[in-house]
mmCIF file of C-alpha atoms in Angstrom:
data_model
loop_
_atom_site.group_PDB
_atom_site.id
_atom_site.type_symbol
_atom_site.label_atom_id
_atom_site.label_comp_id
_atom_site.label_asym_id
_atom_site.label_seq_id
_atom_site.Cartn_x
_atom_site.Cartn_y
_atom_site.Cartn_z
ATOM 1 C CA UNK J 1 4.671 17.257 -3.415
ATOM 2 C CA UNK J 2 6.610 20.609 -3.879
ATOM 3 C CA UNK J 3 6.633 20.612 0.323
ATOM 4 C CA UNK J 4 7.869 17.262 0.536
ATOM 5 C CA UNK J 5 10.481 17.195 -2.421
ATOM 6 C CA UNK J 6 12.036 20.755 -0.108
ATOM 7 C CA UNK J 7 11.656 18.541 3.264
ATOM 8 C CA UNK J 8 13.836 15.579 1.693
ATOM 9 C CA UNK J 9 15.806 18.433 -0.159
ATOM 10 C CA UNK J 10 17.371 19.626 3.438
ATOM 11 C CA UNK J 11 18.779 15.875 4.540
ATOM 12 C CA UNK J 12 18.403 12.512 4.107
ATOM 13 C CA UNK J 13 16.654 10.184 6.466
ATOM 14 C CA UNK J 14 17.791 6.613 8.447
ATOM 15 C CA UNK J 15 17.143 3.500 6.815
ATOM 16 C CA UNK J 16 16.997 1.812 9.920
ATOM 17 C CA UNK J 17 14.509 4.319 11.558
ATOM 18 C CA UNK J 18 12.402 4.106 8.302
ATOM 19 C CA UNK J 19 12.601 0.469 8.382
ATOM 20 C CA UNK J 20 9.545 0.389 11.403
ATOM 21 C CA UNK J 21 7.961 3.195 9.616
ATOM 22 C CA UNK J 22 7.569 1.404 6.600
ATOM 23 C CA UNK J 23 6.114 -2.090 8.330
ATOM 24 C CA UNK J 24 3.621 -0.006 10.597
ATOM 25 C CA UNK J 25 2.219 2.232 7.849
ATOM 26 C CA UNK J 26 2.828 0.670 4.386
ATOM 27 C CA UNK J 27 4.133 -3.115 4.819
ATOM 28 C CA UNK J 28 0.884 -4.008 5.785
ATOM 29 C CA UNK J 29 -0.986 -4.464 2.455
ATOM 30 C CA UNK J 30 2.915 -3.802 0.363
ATOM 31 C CA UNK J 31 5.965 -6.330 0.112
ATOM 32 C CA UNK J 32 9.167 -4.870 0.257
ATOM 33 C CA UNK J 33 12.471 -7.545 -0.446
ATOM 34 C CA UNK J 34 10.265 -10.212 0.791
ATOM 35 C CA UNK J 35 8.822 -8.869 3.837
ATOM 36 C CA UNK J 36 5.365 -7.093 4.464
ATOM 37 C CA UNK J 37 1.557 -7.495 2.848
ATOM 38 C CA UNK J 38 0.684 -8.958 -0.101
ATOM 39 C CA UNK J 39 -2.526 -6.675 -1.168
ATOM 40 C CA UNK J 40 -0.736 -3.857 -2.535
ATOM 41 C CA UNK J 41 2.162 -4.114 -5.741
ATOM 42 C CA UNK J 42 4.827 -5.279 -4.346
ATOM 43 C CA UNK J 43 7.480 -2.338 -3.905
ATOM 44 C CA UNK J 44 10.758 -4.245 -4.636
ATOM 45 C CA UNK J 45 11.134 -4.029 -8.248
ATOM 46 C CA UNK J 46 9.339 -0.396 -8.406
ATOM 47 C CA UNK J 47 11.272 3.223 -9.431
ATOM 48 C CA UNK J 48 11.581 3.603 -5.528
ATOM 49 C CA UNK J 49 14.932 5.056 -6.605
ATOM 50 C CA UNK J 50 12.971 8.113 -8.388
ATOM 51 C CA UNK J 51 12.051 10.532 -5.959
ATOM 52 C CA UNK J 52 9.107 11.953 -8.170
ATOM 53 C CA UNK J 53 7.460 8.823 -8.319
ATOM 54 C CA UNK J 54 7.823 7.553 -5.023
ATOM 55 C CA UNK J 55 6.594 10.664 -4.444
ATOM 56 C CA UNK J 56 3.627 10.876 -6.310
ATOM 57 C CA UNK J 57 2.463 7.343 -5.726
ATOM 58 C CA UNK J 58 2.289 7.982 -1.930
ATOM 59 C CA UNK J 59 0.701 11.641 -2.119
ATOM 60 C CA UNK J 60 -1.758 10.607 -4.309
ATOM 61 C CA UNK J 61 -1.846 6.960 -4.505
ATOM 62 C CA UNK J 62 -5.287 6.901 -6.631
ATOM 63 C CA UNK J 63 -3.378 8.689 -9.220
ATOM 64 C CA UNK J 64 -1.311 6.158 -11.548
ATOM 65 C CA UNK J 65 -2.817 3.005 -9.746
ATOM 66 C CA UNK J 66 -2.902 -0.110 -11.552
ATOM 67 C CA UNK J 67 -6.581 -1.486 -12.544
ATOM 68 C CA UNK J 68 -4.565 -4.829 -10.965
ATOM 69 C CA UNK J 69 -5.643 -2.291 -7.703
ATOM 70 C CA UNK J 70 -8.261 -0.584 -7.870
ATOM 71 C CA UNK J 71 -10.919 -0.593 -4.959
ATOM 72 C CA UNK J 72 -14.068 -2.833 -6.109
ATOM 73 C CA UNK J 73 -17.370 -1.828 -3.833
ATOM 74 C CA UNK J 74 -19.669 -4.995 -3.592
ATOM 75 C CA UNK J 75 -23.072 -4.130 -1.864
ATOM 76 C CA UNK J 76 -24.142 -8.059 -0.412
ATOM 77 C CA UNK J 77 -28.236 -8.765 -0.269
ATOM 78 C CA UNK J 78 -27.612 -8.768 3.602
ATOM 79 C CA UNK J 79 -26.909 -5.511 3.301
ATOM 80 C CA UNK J 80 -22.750 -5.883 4.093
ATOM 81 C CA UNK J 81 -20.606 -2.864 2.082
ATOM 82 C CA UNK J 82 -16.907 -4.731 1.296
ATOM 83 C CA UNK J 83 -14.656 -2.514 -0.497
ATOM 84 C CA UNK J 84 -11.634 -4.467 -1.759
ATOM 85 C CA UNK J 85 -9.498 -5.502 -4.532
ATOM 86 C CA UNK J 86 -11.132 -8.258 -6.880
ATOM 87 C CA UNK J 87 -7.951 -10.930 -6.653
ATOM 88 C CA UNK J 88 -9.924 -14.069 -7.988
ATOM 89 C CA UNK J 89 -13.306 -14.866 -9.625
ATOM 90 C CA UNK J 90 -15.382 -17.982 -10.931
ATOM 91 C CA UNK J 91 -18.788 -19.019 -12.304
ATOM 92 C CA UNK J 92 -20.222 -19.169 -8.517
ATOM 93 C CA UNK J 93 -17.958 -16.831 -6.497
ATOM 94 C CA UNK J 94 -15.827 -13.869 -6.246
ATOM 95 C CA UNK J 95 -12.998 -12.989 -4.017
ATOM 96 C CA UNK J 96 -12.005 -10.239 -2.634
ATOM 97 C CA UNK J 97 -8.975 -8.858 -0.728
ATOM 98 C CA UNK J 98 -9.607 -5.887 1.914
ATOM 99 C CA UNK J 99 -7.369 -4.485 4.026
ATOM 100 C CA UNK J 100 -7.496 -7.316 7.058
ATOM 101 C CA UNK J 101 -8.937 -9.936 5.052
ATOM 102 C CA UNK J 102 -9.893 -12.371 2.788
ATOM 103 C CA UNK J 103 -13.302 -12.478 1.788
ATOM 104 C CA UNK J 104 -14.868 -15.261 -0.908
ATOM 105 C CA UNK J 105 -18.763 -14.171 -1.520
ATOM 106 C CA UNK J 106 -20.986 -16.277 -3.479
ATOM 107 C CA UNK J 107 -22.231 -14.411 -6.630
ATOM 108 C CA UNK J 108 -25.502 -15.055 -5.822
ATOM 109 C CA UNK J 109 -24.722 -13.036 -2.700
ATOM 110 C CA UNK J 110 -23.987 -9.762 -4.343
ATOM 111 C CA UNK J 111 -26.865 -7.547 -5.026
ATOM 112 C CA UNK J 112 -24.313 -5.223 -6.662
ATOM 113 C CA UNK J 113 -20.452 -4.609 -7.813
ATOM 114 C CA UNK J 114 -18.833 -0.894 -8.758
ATOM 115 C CA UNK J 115 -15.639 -0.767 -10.232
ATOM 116 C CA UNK J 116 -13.747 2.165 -8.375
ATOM 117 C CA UNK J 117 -10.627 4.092 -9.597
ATOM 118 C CA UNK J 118 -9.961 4.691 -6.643
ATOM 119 C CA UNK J 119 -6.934 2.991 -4.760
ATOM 120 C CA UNK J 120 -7.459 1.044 -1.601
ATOM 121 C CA UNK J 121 -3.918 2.900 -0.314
ATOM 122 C CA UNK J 122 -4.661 6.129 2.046
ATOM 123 C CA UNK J 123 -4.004 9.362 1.060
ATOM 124 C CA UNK J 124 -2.015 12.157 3.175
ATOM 125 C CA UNK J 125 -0.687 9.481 5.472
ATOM 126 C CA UNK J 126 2.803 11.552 5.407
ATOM 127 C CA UNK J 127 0.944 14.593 6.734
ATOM 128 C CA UNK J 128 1.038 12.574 10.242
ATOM 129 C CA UNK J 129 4.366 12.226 10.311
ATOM 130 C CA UNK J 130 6.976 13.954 11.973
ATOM 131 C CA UNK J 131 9.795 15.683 9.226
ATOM 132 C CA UNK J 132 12.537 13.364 10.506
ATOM 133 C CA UNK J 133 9.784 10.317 10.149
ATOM 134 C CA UNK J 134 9.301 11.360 6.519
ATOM 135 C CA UNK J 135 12.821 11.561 5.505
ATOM 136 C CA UNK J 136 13.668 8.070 7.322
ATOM 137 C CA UNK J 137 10.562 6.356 5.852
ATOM 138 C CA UNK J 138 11.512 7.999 2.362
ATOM 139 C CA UNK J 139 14.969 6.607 2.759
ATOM 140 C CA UNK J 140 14.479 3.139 3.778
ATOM 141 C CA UNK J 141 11.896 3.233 0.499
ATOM 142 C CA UNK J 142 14.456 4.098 -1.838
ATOM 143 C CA UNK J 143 17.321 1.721 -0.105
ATOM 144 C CA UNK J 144 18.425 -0.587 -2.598
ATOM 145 C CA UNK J 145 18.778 -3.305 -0.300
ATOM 146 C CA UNK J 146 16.967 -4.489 3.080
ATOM 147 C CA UNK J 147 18.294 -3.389 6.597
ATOM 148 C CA UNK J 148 18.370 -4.010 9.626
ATOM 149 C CA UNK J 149 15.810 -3.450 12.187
ATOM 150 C CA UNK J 150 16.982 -0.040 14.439
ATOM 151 C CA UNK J 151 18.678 -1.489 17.447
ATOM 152 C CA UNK J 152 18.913 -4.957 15.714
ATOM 153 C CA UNK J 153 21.736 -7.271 13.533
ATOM 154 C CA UNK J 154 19.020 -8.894 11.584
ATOM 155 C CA UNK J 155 18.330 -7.690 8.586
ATOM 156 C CA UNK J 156 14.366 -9.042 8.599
ATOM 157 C CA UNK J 157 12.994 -11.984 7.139
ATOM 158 C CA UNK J 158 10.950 -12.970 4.400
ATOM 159 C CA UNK J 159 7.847 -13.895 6.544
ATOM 160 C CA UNK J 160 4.307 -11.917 5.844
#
């Protein structure tokens, strides 16, 4: 965190530029002003305007994740392994959400369930990044508004 807080410390990045960042990297499971996943929290209403926790939730995203998030394992008697988030359960099934789908398994499919605290969202996935990419991603996070695509007039739509 120290390198990245002295990274955003030496400029600011370009909304627009961090704009394709975000929906190639984190807008697929997060929403962000109505656009993007819908596994994740949604980002919109988060403290994306406090550096330290934007910063700590994408470091280490297992950290301060909600139980609303946490990765569920579920072991099926066919032998399957799903790891997802638990998003809706009754007498005779369970649903869960993984990162490209969404998967309803009967209970009497499940030869076991562990609770994880671990959060579906990868970790490092700034350390791939080039230092310009950071600083634009970083900046279209804390934005307080949408914009445009790079290149583009529109400023996106609410469509997942």
């Amino acid at each position: 965190m120290n390198r990245l807080q002295t990274l955003l410390a030496e400029g600011s990045g370009n909304p627009k530029k961090g704009k394709p960042l975000y929906m190639n990297n984190c807008g697929k499971c997060h929403r962000l002003f109505g656009t993007g996943g819908r596994i994740g929290p949604d980002l919109t209403g988060s403290q994306r305007n406090n550096l330290a926790y934007l910063l700590e939730n994408t470091v280490d995203p297992s950290a301060t994740v909600s139980k609303n998030f946490h990765l569920t394992i579920a072991l099926t008697v066919d032998g399957r392994v799903i790891n997802g988030i638990v998003s809706e359960e009754t007498e005779q099934t369970i649903t869960m959400r993984t990162a490209t789908e969404r998967i309803v398994l009967l209970r009497d499919d499940i030869e076991e369930m562990r609770p994880s605290k671990l959060s579906m969202m990868p970790e490092r996935q700034l350390d791939v990044m080039t230092r310009e990419q950071v600083r634009d991603l970083i900046g279209y996070l804390m934005s307080s508004s949408q914009v445009p695509l790079s290149g583009t007039n529109d400023a996106g739509s609410a469509g997942d």
